[in-house]
CSV table of C-alpha atoms and ligand atoms in Angstrom, one decimal:
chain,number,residue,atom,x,y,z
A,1,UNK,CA,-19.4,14.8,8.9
A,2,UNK,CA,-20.4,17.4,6.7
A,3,UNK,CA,-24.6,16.9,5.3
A,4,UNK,CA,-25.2,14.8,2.6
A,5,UNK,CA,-27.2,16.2,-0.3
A,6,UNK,CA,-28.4,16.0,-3.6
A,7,UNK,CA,-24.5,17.3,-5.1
A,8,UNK,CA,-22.7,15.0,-3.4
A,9,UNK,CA,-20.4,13.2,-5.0
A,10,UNK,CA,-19.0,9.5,-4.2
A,11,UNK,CA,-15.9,7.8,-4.2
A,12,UNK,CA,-15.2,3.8,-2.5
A,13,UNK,CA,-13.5,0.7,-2.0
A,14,UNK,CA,-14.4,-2.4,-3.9
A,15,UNK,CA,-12.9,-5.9,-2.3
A,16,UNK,CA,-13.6,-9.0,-0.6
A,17,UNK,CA,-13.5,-9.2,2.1
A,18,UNK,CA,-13.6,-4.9,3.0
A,19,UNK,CA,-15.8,-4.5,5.6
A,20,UNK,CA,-12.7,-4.0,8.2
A,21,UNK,CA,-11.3,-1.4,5.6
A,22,UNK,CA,-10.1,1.3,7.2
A,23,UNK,CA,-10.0,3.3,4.0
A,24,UNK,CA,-13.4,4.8,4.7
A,25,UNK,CA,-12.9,6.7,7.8
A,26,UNK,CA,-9.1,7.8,6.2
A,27,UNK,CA,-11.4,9.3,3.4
A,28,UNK,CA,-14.2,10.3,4.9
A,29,UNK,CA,-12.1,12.5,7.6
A,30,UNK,CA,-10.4,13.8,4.3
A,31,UNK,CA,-13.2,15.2,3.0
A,32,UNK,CA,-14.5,16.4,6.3
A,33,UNK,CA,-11.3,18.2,7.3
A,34,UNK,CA,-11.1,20.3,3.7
A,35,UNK,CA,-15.1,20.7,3.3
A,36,UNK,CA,-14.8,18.3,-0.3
A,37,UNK,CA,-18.6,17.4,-0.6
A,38,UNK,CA,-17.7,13.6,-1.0
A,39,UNK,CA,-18.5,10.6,0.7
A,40,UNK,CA,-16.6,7.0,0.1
A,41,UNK,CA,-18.5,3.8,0.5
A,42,UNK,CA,-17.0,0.0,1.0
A,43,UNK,CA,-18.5,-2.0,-1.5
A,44,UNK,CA,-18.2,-5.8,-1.1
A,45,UNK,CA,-17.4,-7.4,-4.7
A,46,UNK,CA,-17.3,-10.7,-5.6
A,47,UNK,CA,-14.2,-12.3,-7.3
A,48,UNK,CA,-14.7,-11.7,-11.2
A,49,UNK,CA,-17.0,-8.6,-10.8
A,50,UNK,CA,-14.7,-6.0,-10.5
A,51,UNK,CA,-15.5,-4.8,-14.4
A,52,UNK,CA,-19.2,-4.9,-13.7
A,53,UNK,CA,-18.6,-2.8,-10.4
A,54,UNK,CA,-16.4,-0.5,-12.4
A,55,UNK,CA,-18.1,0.1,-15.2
A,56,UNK,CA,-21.6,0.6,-12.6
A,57,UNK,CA,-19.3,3.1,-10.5
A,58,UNK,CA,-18.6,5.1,-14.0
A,59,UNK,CA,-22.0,4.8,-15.1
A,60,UNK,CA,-23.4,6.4,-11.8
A,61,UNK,CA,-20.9,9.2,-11.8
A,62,UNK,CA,-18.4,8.4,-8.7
A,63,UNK,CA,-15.2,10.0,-8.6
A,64,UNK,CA,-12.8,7.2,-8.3
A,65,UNK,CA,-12.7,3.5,-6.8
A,66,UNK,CA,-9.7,2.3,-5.1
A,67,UNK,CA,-9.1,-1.1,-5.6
A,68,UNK,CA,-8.2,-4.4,-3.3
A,69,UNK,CA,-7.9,-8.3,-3.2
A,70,UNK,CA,-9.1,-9.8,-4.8
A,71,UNK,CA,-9.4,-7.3,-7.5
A,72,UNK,CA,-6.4,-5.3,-8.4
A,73,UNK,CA,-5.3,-7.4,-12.0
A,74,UNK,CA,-9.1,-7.4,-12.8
A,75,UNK,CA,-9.1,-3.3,-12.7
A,76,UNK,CA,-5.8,-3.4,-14.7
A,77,UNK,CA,-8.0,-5.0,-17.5
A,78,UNK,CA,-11.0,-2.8,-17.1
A,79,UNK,CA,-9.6,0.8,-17.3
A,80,UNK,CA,-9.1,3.0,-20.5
A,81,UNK,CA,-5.5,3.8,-19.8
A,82,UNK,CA,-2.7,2.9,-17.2
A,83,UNK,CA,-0.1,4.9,-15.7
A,84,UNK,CA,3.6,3.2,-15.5
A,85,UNK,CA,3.5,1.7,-12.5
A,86,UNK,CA,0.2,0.0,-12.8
A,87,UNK,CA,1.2,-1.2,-16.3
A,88,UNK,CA,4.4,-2.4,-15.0
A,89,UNK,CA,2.7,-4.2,-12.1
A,90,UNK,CA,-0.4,-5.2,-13.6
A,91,UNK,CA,-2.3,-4.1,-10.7
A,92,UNK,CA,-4.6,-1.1,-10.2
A,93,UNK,CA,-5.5,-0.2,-6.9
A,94,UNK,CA,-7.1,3.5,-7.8
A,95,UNK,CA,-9.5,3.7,-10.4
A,96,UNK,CA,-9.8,8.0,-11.7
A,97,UNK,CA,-13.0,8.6,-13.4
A,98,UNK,CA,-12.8,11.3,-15.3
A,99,UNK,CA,-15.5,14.0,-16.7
A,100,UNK,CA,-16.0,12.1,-19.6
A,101,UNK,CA,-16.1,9.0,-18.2
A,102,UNK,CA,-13.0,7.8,-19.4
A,103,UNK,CA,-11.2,5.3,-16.8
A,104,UNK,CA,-7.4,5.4,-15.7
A,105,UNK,CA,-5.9,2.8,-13.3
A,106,UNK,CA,-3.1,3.5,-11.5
A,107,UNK,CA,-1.1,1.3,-8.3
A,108,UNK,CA,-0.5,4.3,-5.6
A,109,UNK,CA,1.2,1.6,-3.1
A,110,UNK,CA,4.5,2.2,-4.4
A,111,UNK,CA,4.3,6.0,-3.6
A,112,UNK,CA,2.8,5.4,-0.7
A,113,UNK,CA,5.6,3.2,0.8
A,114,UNK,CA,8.0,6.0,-0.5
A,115,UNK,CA,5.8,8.8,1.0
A,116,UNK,CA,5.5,7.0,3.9
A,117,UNK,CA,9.7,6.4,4.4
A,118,UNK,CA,10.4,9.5,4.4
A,119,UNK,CA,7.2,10.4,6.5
A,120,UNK,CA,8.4,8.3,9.1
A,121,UNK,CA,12.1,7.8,8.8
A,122,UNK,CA,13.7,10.3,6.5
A,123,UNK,CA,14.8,7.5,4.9
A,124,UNK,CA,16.2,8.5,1.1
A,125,UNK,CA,16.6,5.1,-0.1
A,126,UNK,CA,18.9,6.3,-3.1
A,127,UNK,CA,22.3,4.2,-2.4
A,128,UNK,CA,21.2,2.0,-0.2
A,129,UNK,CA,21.1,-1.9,0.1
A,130,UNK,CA,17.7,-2.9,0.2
A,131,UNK,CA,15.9,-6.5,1.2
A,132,UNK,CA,12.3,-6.9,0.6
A,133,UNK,CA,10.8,-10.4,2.4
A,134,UNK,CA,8.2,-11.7,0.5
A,135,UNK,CA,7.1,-11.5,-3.6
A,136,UNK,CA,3.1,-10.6,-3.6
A,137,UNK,CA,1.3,-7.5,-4.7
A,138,UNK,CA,2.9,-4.9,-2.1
A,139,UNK,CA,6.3,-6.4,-2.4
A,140,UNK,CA,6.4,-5.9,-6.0
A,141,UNK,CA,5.1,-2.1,-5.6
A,142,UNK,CA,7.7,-1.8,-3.1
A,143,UNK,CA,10.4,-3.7,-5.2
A,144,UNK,CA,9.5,-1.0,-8.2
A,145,UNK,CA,9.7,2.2,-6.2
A,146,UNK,CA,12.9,0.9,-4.2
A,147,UNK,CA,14.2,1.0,-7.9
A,148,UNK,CA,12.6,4.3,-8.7
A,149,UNK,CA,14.3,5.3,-6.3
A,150,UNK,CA,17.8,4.8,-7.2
A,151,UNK,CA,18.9,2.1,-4.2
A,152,UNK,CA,21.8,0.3,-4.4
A,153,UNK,CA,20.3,-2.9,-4.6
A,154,UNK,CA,17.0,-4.3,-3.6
A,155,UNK,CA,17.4,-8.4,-2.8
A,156,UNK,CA,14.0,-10.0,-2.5
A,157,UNK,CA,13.9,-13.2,-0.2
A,158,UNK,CA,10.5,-15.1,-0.7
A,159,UNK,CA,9.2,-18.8,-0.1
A,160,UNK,CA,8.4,-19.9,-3.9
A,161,UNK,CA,11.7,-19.3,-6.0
A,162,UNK,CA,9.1,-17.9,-9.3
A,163,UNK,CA,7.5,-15.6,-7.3
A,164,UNK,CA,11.0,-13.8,-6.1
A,165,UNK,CA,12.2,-14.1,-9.3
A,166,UNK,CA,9.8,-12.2,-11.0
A,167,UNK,CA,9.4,-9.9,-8.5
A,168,UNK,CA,13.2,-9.1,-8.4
A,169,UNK,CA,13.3,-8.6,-12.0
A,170,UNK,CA,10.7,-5.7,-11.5
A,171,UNK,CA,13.9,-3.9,-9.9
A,172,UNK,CA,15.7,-4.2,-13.1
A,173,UNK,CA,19.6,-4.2,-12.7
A,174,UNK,CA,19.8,-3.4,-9.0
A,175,UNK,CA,17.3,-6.4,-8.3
A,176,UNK,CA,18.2,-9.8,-7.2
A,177,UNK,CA,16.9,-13.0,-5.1
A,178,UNK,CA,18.6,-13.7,-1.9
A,179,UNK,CA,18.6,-15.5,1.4
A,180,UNK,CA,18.0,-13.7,4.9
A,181,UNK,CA,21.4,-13.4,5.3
A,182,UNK,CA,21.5,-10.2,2.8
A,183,UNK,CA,19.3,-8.7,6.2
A,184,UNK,CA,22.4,-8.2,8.3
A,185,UNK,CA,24.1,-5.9,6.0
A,186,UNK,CA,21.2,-4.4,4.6
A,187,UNK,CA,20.2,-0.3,5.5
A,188,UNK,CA,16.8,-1.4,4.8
A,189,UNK,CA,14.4,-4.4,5.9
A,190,UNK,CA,11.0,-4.6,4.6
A,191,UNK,CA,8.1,-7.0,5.6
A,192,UNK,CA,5.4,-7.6,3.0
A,193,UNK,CA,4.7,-10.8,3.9
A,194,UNK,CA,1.6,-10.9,6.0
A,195,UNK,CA,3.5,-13.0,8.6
A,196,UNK,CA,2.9,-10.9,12.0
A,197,UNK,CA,-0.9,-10.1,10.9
A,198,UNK,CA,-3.5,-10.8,13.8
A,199,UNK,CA,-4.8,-14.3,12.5
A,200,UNK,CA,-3.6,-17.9,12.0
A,201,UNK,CA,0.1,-16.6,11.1
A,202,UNK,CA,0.4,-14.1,14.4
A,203,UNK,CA,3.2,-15.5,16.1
A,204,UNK,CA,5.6,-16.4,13.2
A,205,UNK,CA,8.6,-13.8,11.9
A,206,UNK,CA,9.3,-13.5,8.4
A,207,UNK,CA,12.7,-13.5,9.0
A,208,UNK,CA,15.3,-14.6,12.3
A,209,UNK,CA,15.6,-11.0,14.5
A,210,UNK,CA,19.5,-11.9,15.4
A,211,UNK,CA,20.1,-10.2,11.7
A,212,UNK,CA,18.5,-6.8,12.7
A,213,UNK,CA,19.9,-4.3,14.5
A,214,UNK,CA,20.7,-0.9,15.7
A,215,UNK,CA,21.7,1.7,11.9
A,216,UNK,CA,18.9,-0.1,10.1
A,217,UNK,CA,15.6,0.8,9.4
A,218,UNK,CA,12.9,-2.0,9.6
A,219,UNK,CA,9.3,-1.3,7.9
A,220,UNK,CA,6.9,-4.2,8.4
A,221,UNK,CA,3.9,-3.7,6.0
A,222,UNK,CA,1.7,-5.1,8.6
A,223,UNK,CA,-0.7,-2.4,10.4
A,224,UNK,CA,-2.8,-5.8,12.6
A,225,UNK,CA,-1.6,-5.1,14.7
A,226,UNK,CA,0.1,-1.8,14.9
A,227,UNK,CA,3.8,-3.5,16.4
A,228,UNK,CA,4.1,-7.2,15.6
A,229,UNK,CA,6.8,-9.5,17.3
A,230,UNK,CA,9.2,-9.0,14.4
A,231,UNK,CA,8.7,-5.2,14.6
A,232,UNK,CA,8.9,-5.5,18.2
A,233,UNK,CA,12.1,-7.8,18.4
A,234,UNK,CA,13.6,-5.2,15.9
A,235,UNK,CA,12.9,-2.4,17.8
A,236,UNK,CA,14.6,-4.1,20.8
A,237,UNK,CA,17.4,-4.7,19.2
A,238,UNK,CA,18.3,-1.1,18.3
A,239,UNK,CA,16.4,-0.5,14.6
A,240,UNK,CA,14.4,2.1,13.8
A,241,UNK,CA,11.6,0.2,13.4
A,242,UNK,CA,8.0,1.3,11.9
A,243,UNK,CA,4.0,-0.2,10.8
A,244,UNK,CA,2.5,0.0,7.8
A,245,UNK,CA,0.0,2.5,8.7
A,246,UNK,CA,2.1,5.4,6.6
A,247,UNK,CA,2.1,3.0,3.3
A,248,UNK,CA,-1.7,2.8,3.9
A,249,UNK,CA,-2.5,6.5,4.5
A,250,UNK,CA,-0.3,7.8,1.9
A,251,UNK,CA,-1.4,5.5,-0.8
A,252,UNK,CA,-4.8,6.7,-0.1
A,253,UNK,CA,-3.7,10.8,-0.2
A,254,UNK,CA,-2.5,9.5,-3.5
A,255,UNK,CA,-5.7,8.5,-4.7
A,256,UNK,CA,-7.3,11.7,-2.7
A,257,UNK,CA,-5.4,14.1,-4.3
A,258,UNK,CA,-5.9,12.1,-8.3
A,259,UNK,CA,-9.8,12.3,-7.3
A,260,UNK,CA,-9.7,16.2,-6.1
A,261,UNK,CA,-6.5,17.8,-7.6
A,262,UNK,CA,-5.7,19.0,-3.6
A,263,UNK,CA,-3.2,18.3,-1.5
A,264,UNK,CA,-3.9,15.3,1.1
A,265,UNK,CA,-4.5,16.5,4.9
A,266,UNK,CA,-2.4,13.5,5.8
A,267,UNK,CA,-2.1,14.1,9.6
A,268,UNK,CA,-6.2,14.0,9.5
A,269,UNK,CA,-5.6,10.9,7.5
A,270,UNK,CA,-3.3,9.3,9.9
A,271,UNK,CA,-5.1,10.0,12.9
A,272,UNK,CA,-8.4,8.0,11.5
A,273,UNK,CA,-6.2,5.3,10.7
A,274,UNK,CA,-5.5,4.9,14.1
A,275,UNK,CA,-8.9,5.3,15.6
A,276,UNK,CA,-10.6,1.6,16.4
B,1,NAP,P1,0.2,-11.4,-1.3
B,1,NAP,O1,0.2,-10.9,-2.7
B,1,NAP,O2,-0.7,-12.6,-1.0
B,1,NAP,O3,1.7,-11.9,-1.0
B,1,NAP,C1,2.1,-12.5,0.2
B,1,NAP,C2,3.6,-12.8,0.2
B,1,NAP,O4,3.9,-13.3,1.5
B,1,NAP,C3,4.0,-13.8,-0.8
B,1,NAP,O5,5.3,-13.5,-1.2
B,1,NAP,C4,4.0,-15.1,0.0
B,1,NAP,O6,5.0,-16.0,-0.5
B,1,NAP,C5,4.4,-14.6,1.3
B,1,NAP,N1,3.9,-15.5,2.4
B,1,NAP,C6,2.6,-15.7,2.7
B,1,NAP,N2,2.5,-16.6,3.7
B,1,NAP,C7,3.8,-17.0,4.0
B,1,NAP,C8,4.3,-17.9,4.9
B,1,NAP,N3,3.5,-18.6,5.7
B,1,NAP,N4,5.6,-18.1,5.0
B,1,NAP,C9,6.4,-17.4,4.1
B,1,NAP,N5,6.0,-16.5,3.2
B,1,NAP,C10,4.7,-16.3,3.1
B,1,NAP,O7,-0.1,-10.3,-0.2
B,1,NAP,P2,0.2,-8.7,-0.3
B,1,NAP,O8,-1.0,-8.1,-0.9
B,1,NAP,O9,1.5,-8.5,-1.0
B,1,NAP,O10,0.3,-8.3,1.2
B,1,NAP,C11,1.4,-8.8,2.0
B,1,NAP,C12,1.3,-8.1,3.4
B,1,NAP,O11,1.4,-6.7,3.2
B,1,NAP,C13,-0.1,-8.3,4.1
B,1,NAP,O12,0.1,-8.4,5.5
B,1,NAP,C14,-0.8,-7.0,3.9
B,1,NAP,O13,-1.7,-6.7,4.9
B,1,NAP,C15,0.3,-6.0,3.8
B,1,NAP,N6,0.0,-4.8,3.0
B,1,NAP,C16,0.1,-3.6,3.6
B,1,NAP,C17,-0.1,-2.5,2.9
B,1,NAP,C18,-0.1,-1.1,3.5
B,1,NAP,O14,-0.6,-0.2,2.9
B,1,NAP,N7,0.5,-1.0,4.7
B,1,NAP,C19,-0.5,-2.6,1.5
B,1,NAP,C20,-0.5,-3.8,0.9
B,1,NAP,C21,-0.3,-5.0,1.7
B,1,NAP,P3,4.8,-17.0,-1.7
B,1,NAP,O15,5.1,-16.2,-3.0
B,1,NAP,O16,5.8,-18.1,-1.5
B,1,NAP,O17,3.4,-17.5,-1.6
């Protein structure tokens, strides 16, 4: 890591809980691998101080914040100006803080799931049937840029009826709520429920495995571990199966290259997210 000086500049993660954020060594090896004279911090912040912490971070010249739980509508509200897909989600996870201070929010997670398709699977999802399991924050982002996208149809299947309906309606025309049976015929699964995650909810699936299989490409959001049982199960059974690793690293070369107008050194990034 390059020496820290008096012209450094900064750059973080505001949360709670982030100390198991991986986002600072995907940064920091960032700016190490393209000489940027930047560090990025994890700052734990409490629920309801995420304008304080903003407005502090603006105040002592940082470069950006990126944004997570519990704090992502709370930055919506805080920043100057929004870009679409932050205004349509009402969610900021990067905060840009420009020369003069002024503060846009934007929500890089759905072109990081996009980035990260095609990264991993050549997967143009234009034309293609779609299911999304699960109605939270990613999901949503996900629903969006499936529709940005130009599928064919994204079905959302979710335990609370609201949820998935308000999530489908984010893919306009070509979205709609469904069961798991839309999964069999569907040319892409995705898991943004944090069923899988290492924790209390490890073992479960977020949806049977006898409706995946081989022509289909399964993305489970989940990165705790890097191959759950689902993704594993799908795997087996013939899919081309992938972690959520790529949606993290490439939502976070979105915010690298808002914060220094260069291009992301995304295998660098990649390989620190897989470093314990
Ligand atoms: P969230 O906003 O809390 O949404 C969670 C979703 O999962 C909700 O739709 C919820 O359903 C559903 N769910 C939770 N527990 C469930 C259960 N026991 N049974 C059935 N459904 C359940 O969370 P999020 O921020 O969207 O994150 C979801 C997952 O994606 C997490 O594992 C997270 O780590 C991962 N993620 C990954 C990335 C990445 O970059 N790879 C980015 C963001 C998130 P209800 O609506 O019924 O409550």
């Amino acid at each position: 890591m390059p020496a820290i000086t008096g012209t450094t500049r900064f750059a973080g993660i505001i949360g709670d809980p982030v100390r198991h954020s991986r986002s600072p060594a995907i940064h920091n090896a960032a700016y190490a691998a393209t000489g940027i004279d930047m560090v990025y911090l994890a700052f734990e912040v409490a629920r309801g101080d995420a304008a304080a912490a903003i407005d502090a971070a603006r105040r002592l010249g940082a470069v950006g914040l990126s944004v997570t739980m519990p704090h992502k509508a709370d930055a919506a509200a805080a920043v100057d100006d929004l870009d679409d897909d932050a205004a349509a989600l009402g969610a900021v996870n990067c905060v840009t803080i420009g020369a003069d201070g002024r503060l846009r929010g934007s929500n890089t997670d759905g072109e990081g799931f996009l980035r990260g398709l095609d990264h991993d699977a050549a997967f143009d999802p234009a034309g293609r049937s779609c299911v999304v399991l699960g109605a939270g924050g990613a999901a949503r982002a996900v629903i969006r840029a499936l529709s940005g996208a130009r599928a064919a149809d994204v079905v959302v299947v979710n335990r609370s009826a609201p949820a998935a309906q308000a999530a489908a309606a984010l893919g306009g025309r070509i979205g709609r709520v469904g069961s798991t049976a839309a999964v069999q015929t569907a040319d892409l699964v995705v898991n943004a429920t944090p069923l899988g995650m290492e924790g209390p909810a490890a073992g479960e699936l977020p949806c049977p495995v006898e409706v995946l299989g081989p022509g289909q490409v399964v993305i489970d959001l989940v990165y705790h571990p890097l191959e759950t049982p689902w993704l594993k199960a799908a795997r087996d059974r013939g899919a081309r199966g992938y972690n959520g690793v790529s949606m993290l690293v490439f939502q976070a070369a979105a915010a690298f290259e808002r914060w220094t107008g260069r291009p992301a050194p995304v295998d660098v990034m990649i390989a620190a997210a897989l470093q314990d």
